Short mmCIF file of N, CA and C in Angstrom, two decimals:
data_model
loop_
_atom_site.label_atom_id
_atom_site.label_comp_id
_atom_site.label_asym_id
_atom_site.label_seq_id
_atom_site.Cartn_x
_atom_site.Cartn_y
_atom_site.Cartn_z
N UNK A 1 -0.02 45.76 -201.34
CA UNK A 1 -0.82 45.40 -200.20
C UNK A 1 -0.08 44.32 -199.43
N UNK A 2 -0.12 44.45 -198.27
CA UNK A 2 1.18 43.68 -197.36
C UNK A 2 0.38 42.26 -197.31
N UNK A 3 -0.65 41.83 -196.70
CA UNK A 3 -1.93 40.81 -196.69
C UNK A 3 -3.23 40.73 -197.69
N UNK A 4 -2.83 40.23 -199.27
CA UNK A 4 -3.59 40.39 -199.89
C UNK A 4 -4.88 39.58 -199.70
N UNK A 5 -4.04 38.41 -199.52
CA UNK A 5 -5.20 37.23 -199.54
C UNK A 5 -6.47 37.66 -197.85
N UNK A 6 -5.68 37.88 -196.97
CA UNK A 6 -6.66 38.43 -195.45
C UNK A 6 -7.70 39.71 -196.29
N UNK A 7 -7.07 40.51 -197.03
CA UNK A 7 -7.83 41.61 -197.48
C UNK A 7 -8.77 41.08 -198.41
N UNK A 8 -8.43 40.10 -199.38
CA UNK A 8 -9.45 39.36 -200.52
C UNK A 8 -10.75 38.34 -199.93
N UNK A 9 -10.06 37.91 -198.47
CA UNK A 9 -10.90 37.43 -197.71
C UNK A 9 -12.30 38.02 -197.24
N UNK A 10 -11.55 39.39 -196.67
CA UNK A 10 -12.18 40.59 -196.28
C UNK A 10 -13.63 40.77 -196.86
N UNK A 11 -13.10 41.00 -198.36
CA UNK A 11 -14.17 41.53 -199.70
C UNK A 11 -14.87 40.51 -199.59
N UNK A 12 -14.59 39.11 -199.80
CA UNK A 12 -15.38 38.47 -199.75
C UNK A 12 -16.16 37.27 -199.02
N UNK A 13 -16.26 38.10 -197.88
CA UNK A 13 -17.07 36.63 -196.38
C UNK A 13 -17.34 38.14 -195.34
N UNK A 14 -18.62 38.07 -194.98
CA UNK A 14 -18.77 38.28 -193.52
C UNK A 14 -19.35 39.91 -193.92
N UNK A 15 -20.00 40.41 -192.79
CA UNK A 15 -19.99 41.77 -192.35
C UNK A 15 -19.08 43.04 -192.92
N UNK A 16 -18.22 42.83 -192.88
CA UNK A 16 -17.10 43.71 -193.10
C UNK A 16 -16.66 43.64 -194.99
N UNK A 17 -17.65 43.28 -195.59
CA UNK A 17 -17.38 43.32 -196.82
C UNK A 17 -17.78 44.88 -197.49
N UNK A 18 -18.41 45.09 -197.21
CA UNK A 18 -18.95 46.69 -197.69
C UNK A 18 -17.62 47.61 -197.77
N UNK A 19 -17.96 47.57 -196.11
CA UNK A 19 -15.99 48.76 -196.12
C UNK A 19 -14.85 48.21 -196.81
N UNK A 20 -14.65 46.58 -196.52
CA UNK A 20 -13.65 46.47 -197.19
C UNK A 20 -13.42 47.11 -198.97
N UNK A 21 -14.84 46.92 -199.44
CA UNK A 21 -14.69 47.50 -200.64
C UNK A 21 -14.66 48.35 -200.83
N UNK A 22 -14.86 49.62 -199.88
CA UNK A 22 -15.17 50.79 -199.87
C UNK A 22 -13.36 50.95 -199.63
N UNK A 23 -12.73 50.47 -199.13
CA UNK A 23 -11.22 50.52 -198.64
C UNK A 23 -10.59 50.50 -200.43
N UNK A 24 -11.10 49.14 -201.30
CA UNK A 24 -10.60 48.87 -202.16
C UNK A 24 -10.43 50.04 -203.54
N UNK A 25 -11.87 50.81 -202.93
CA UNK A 25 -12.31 51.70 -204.05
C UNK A 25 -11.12 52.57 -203.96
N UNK A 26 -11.29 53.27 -202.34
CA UNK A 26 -10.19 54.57 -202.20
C UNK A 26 -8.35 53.75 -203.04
N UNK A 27 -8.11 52.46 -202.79
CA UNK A 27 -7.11 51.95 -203.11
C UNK A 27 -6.99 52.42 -204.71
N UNK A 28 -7.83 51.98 -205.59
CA UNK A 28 -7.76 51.67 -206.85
C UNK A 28 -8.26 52.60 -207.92
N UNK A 29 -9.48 53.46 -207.41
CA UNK A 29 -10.37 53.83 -208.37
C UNK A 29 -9.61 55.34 -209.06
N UNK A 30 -8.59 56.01 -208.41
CA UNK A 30 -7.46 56.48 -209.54
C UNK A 30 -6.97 55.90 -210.30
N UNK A 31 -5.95 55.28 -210.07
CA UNK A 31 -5.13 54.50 -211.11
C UNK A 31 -6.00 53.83 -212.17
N UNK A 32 -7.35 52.94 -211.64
CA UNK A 32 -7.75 52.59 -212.99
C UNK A 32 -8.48 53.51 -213.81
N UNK A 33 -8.83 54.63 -212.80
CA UNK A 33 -9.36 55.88 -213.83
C UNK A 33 -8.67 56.01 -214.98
N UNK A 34 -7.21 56.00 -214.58
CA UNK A 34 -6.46 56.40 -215.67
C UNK A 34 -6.33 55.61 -216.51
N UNK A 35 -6.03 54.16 -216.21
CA UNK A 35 -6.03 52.85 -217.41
C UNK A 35 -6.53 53.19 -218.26
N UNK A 36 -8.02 53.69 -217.73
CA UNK A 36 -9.22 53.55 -218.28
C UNK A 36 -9.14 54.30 -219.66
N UNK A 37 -8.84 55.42 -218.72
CA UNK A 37 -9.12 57.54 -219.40
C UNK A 37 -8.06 56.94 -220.82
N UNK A 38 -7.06 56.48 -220.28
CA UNK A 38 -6.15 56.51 -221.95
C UNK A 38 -6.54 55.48 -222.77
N UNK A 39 -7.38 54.69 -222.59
CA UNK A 39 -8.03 53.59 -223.83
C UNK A 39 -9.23 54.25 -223.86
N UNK A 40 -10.63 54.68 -223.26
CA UNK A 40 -10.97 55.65 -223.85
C UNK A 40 -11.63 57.04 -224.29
N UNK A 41 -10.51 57.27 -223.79
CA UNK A 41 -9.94 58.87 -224.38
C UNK A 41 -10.82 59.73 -223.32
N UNK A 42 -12.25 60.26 -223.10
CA UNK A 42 -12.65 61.03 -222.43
C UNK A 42 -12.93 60.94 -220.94
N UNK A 43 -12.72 62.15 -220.25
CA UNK A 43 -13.54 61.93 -219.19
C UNK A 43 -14.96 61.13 -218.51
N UNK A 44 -15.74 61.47 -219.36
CA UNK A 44 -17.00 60.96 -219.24
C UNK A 44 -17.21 59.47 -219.58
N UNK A 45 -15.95 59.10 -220.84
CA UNK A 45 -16.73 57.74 -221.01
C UNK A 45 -15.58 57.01 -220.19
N UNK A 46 -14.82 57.67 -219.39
CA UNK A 46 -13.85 56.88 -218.14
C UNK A 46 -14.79 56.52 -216.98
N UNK A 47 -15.25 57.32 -217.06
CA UNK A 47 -16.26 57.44 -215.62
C UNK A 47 -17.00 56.33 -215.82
N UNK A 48 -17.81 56.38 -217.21
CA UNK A 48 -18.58 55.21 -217.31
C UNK A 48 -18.11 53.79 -217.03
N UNK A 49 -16.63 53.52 -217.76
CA UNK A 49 -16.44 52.62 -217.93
C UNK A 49 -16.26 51.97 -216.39
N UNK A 50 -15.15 53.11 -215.50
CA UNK A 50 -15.20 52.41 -214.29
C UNK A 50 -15.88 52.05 -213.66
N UNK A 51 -16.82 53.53 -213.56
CA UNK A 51 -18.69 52.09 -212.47
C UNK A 51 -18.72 51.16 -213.58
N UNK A 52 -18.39 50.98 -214.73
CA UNK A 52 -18.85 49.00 -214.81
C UNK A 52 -17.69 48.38 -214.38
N UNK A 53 -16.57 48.88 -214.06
CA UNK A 53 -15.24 47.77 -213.99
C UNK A 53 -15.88 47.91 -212.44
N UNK A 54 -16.06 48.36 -211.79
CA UNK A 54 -16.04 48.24 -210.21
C UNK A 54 -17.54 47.09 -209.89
N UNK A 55 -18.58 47.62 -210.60
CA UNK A 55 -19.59 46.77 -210.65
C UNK A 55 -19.20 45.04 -210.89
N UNK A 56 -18.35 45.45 -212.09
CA UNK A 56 -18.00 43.68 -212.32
C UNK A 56 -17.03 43.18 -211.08
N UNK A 57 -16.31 43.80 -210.72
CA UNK A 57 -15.35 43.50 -209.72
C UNK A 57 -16.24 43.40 -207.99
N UNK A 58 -17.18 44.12 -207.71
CA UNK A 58 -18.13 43.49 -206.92
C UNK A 58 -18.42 42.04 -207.18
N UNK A 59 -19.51 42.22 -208.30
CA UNK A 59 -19.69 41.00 -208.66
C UNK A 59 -18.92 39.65 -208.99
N UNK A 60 -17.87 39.56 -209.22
CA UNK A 60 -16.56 38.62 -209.13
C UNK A 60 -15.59 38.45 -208.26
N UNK A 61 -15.59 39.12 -207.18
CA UNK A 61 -14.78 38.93 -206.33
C UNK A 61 -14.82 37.09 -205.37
N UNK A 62 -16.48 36.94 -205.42
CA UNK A 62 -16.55 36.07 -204.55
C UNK A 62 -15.95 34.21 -205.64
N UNK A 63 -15.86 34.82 -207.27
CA UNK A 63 -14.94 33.77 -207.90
C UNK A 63 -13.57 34.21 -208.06
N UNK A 64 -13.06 35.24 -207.69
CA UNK A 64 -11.30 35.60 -207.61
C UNK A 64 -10.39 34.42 -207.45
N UNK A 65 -9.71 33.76 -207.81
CA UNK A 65 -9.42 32.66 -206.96
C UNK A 65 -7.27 33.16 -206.84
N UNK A 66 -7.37 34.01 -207.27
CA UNK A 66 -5.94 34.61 -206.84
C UNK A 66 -4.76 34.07 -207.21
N UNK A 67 -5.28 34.11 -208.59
CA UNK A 67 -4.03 33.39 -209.54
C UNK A 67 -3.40 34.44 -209.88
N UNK A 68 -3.48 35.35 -210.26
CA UNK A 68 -2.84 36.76 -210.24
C UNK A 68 -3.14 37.61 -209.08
N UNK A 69 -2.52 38.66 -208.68
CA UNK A 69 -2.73 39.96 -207.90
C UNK A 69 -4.01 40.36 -208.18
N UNK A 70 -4.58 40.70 -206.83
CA UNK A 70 -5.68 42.00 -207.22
C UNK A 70 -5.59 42.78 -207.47
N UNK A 71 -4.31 43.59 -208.16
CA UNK A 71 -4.04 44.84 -209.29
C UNK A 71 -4.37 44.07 -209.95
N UNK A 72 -3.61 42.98 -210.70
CA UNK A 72 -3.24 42.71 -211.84
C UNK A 72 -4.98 42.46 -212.67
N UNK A 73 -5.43 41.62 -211.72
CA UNK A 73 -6.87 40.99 -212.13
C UNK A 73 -7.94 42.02 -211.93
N UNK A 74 -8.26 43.58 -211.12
CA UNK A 74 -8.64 44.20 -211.50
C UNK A 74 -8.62 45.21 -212.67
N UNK A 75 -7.46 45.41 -212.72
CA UNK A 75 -6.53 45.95 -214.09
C UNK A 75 -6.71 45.64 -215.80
N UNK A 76 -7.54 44.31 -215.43
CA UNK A 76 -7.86 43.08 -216.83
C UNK A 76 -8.97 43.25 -216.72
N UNK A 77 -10.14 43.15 -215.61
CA UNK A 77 -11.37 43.69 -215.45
C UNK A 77 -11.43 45.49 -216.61
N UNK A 78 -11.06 46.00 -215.91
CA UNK A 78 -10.92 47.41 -216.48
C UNK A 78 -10.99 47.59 -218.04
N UNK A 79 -8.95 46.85 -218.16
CA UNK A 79 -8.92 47.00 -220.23
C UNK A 79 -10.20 46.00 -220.67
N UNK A 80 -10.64 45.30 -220.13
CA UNK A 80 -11.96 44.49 -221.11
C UNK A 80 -13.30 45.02 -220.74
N UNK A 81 -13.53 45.95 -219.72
CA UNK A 81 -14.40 46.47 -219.84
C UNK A 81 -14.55 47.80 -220.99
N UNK A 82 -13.22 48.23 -220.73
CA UNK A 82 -12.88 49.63 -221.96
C UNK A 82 -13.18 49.25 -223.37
N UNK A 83 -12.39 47.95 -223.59
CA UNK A 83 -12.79 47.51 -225.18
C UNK A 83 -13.98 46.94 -225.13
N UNK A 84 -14.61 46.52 -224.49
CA UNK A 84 -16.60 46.12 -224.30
C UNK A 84 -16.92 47.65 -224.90
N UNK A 85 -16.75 48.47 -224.01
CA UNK A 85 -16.93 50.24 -224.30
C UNK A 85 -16.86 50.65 -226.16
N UNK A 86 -15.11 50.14 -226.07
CA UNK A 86 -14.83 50.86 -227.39
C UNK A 86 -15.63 50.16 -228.40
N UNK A 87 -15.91 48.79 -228.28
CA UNK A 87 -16.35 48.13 -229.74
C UNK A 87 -17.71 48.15 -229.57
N UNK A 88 -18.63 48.61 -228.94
CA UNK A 88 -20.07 49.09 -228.72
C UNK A 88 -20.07 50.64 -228.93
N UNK A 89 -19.53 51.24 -229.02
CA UNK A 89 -19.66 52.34 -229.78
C UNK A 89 -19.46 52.84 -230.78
N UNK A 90 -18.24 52.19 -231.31
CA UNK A 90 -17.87 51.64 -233.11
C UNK A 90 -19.07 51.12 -233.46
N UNK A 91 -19.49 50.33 -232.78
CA UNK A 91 -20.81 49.81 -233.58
C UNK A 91 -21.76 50.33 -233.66
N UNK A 92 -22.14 51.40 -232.85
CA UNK A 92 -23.10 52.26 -232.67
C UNK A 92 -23.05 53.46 -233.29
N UNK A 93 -21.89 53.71 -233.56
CA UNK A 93 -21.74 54.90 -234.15
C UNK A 93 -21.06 54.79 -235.55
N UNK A 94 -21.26 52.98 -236.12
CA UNK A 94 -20.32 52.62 -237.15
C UNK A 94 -19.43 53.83 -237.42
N UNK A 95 -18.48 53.47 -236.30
CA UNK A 95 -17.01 54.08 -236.45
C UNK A 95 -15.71 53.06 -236.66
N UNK A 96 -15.01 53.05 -237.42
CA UNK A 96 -14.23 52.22 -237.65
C UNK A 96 -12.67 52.45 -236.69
N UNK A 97 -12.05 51.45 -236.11
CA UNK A 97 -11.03 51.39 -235.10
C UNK A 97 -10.25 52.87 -235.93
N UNK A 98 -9.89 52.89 -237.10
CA UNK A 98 -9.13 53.85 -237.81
C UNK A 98 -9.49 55.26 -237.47
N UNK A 99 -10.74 55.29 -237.63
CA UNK A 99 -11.35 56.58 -236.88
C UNK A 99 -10.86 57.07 -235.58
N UNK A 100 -11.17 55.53 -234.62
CA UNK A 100 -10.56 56.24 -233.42
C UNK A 100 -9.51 56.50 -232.80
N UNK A 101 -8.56 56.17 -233.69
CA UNK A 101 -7.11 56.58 -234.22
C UNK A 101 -6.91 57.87 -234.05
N UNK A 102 -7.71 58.33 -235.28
CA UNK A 102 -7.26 59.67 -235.93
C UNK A 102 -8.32 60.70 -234.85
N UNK A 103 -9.02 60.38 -234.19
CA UNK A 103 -9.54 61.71 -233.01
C UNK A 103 -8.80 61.75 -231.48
N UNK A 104 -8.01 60.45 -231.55
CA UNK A 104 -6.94 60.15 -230.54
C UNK A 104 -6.78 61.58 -230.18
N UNK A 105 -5.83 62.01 -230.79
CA UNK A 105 -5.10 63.31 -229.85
C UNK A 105 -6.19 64.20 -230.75
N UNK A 106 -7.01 64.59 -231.10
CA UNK A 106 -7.99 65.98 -230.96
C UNK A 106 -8.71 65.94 -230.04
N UNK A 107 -8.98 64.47 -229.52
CA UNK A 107 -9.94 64.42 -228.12
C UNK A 107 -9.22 64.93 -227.08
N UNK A 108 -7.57 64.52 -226.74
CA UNK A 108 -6.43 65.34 -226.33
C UNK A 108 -6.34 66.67 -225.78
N UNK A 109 -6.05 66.80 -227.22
CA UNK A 109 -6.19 68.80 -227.64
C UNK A 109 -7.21 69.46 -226.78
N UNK A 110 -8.43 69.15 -226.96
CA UNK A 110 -9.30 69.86 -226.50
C UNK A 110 -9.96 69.08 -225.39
N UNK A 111 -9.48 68.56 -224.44
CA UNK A 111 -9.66 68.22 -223.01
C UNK A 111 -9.44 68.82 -221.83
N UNK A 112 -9.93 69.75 -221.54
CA UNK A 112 -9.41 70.82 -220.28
C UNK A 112 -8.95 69.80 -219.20
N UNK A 113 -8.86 68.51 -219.32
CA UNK A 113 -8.14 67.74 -217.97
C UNK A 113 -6.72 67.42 -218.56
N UNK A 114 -6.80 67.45 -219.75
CA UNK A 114 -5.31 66.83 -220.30
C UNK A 114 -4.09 67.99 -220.10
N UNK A 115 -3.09 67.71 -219.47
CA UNK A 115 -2.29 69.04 -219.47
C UNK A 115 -1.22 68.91 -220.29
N UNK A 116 -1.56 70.24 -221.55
CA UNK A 116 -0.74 70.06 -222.71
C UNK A 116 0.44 71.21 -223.19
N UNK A 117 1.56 70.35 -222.01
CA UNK A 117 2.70 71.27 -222.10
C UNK A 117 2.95 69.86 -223.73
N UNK A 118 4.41 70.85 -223.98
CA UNK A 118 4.67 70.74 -225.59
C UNK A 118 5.46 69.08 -225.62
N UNK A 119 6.13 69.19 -224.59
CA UNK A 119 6.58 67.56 -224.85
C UNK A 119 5.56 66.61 -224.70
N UNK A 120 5.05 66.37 -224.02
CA UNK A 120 3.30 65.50 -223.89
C UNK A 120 2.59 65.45 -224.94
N UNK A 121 2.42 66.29 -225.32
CA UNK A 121 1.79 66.78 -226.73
C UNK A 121 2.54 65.86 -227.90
N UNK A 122 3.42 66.77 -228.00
CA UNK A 122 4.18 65.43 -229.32
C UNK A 122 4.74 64.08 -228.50
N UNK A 123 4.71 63.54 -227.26
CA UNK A 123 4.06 62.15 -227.39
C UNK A 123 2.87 61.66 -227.53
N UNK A 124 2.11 62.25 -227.48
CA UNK A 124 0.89 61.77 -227.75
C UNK A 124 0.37 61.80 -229.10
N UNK A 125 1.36 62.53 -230.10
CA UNK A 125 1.03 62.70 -231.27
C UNK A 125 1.61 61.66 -232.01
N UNK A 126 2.94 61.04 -231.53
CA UNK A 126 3.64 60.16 -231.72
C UNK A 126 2.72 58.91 -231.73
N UNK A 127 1.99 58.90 -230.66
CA UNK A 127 0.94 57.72 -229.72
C UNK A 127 -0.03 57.53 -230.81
N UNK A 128 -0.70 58.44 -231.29
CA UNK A 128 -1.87 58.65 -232.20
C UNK A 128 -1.30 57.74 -233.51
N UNK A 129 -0.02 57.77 -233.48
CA UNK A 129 0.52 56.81 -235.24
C UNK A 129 0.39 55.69 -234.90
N UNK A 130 0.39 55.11 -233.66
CA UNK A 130 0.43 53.57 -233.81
C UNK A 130 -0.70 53.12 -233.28
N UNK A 131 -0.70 51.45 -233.58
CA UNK A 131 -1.39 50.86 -233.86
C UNK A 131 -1.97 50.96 -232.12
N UNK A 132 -3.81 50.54 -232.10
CA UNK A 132 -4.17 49.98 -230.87
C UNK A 132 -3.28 49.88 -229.58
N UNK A 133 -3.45 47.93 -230.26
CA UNK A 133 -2.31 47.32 -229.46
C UNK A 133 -0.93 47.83 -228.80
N UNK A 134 -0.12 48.72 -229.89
CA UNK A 134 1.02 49.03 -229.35
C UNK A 134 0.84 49.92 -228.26
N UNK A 135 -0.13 50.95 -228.19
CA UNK A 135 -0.23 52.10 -227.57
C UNK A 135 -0.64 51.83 -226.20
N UNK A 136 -1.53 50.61 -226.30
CA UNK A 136 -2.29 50.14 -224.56
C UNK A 136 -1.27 49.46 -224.34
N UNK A 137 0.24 48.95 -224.56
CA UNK A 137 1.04 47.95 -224.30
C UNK A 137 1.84 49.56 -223.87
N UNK A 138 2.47 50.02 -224.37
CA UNK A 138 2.77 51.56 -224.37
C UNK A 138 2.74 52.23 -222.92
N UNK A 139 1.14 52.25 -222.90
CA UNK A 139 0.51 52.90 -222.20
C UNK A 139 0.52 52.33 -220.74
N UNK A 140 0.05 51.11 -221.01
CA UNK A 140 0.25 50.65 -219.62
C UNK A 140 1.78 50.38 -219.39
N UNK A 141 2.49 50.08 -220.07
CA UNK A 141 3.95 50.19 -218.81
C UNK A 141 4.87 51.56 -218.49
N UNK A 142 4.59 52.27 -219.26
CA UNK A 142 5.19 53.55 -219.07
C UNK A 142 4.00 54.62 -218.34
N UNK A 143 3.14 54.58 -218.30
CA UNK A 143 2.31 55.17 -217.83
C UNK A 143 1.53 54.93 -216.28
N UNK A 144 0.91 53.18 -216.63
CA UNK A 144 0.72 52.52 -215.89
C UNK A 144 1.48 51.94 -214.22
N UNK A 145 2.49 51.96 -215.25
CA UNK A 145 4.16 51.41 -214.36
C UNK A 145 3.63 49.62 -214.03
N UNK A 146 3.03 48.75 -214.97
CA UNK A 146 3.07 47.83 -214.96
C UNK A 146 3.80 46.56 -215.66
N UNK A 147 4.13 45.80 -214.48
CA UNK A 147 5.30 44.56 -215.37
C UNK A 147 4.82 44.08 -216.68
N UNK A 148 5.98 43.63 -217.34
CA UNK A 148 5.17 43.21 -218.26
C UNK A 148 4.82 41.37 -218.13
N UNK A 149 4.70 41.28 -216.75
CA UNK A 149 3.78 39.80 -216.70
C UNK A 149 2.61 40.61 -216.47
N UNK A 150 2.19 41.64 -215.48
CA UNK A 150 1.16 42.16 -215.59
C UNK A 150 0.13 41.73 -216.54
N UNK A 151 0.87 42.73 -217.60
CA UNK A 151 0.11 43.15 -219.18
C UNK A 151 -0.34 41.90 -219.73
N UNK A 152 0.67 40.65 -219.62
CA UNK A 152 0.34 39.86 -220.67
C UNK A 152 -0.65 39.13 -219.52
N UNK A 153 -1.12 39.21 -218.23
CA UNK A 153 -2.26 38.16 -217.99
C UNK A 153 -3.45 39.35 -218.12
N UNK A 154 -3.08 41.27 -218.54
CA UNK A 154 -4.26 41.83 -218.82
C UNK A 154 -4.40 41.36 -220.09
N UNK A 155 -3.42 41.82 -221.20
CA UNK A 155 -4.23 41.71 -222.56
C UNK A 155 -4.30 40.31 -223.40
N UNK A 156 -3.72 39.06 -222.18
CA UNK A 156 -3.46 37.72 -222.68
C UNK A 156 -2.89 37.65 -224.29
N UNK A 157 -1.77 38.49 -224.03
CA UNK A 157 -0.40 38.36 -225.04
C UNK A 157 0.52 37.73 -224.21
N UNK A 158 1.57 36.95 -225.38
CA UNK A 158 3.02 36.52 -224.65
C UNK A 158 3.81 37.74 -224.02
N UNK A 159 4.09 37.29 -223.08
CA UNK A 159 5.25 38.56 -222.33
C UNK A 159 6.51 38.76 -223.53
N UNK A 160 6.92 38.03 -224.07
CA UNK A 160 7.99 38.45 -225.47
C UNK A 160 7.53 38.86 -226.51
N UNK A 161 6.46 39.39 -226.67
CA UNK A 161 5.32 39.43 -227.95
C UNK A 161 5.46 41.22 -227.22
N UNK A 162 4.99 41.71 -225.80
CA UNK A 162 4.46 42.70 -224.97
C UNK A 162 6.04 43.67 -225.23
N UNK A 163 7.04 42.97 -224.39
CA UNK A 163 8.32 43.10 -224.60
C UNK A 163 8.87 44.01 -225.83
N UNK A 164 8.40 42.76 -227.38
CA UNK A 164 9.50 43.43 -228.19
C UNK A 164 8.77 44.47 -228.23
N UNK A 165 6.73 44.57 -228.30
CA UNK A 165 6.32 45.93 -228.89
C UNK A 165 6.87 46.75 -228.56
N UNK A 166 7.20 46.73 -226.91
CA UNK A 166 7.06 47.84 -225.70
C UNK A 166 8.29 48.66 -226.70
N UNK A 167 9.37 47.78 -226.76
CA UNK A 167 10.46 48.58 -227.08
C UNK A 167 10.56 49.16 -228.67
N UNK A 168 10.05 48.23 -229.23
CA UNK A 168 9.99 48.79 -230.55
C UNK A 168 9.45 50.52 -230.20
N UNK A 169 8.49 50.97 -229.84
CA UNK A 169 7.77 51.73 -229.76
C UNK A 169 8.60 52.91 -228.96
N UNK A 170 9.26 52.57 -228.12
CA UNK A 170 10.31 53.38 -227.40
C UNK A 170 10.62 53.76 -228.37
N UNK A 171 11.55 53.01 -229.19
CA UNK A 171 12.73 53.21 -229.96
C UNK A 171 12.46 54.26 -231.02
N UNK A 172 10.66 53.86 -231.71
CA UNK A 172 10.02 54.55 -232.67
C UNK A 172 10.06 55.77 -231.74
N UNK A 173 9.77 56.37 -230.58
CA UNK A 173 9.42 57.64 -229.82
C UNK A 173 10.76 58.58 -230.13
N UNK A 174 11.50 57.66 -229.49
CA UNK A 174 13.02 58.45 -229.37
C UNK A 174 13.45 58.61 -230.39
N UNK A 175 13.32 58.07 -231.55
CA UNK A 175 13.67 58.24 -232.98
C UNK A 175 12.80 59.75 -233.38
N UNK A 176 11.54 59.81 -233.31
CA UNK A 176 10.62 60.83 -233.88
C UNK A 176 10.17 61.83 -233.37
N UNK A 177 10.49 62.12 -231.81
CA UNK A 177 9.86 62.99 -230.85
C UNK A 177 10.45 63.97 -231.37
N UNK A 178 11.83 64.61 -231.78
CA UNK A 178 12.17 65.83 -232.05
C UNK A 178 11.82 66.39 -233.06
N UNK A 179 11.00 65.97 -234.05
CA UNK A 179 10.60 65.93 -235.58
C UNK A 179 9.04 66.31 -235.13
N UNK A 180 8.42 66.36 -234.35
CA UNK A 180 7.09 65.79 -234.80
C UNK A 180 6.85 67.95 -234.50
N UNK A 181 6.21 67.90 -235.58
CA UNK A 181 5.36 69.29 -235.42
C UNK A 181 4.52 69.60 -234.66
N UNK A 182 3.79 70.80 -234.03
CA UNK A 182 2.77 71.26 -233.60
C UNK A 182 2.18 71.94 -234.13
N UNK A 183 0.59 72.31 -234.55
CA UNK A 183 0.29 73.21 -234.79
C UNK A 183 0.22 74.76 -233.90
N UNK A 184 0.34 75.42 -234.41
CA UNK A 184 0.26 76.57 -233.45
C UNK A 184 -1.00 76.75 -232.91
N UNK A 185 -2.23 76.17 -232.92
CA UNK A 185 -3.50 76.07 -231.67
C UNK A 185 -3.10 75.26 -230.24
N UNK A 186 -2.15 73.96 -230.71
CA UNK A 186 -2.08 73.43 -230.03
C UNK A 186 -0.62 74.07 -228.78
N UNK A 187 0.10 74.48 -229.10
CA UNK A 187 1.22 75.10 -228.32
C UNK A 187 1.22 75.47 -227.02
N UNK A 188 1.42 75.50 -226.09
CA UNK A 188 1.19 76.19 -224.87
C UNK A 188 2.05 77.22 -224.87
#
């Protein structure tokens, strides 16, 4: 955005706040779909999560005080609304984080939005072995295409902490991607 702060102004003083947000929505409400969709996992509970990230982001705009970007700080809105999501439904459904590990890629598999040509597939199967953390660190810079100062004022980790995962995890990909099996349901 060429004039962030005139546009943050925008959102918040005067008449022209409605559209401006209505401007912000068309800006944003893909990309964080997607933040969203890969922490967690379905369509439907993406959807959910974003009307609350957009709701909170109404509601906070008029304390923004623009210490980070309005990517960056809607972006952190989003992953903490997702894990609000994920750990209220673990609890609700006493499901344990391990669980939602292991339905990772069957939620995948059988997602008519997910498009599962064969290399995607065994990254994501790859994705499914590691931990949480690594995968939303993962996820958002290779996916996301966010810095990793980004990440660390989303998931308030050290940027050298974000760093070594990021690469560790590369390294684990490129090491295991040619190994990793498919079942034959899953194949295209």
């Amino acid at each position: 955005m060429t004039n962030e702060t005139a546009f943050v102004k925008e959102l918040t003083h005067g008449k022209g706040r409605e559209r401006a947000f209505a401007k912000l929505l068309d800006l944003y409400q893909e990309r964080l779909y997607w933040h969203i969709r890969k922490l967690v996992i379905t369509h439907e509970n993406a959807d959910d999560v974003l009307q609350n990230t957009f709701l909170r982001v109404y509601k906070s705009l008029p304390k923004f005080k623009q210490q980070s970007s309005l990517h960056t700080w809607m972006f952190r809105i989003a992953y903490n609304e997702s894990l609000r999501f994920l750990e209220k439904n673990s609890k609700q459904k006493n499901v344990s984080i391990d669980d939602v590990n292991t339905t990772y890629l069957n939620s995948l598999e059988s997602d008519v939005f997910f498009d599962s040509r064969e290399t995607q597939l065994k990254l994501h199967r790859i994705l499914s072995e590691l931990s949480n953390r690594e995968r939303e660190i993962f996820q958002m810079k290779y996916f996301d295409d966010l810095t990793f100062k980004d990440i660390e004022v989303i998931i308030n980790v050290k940027e050298s902490t974000i760093k070594s995962s990021y690469y560790k995890t590369v390294g684990y990909i490129e090491k295991n991607i040619l190994s990793v099996q498919l079942s034959s349901k899953t194949r295209v």
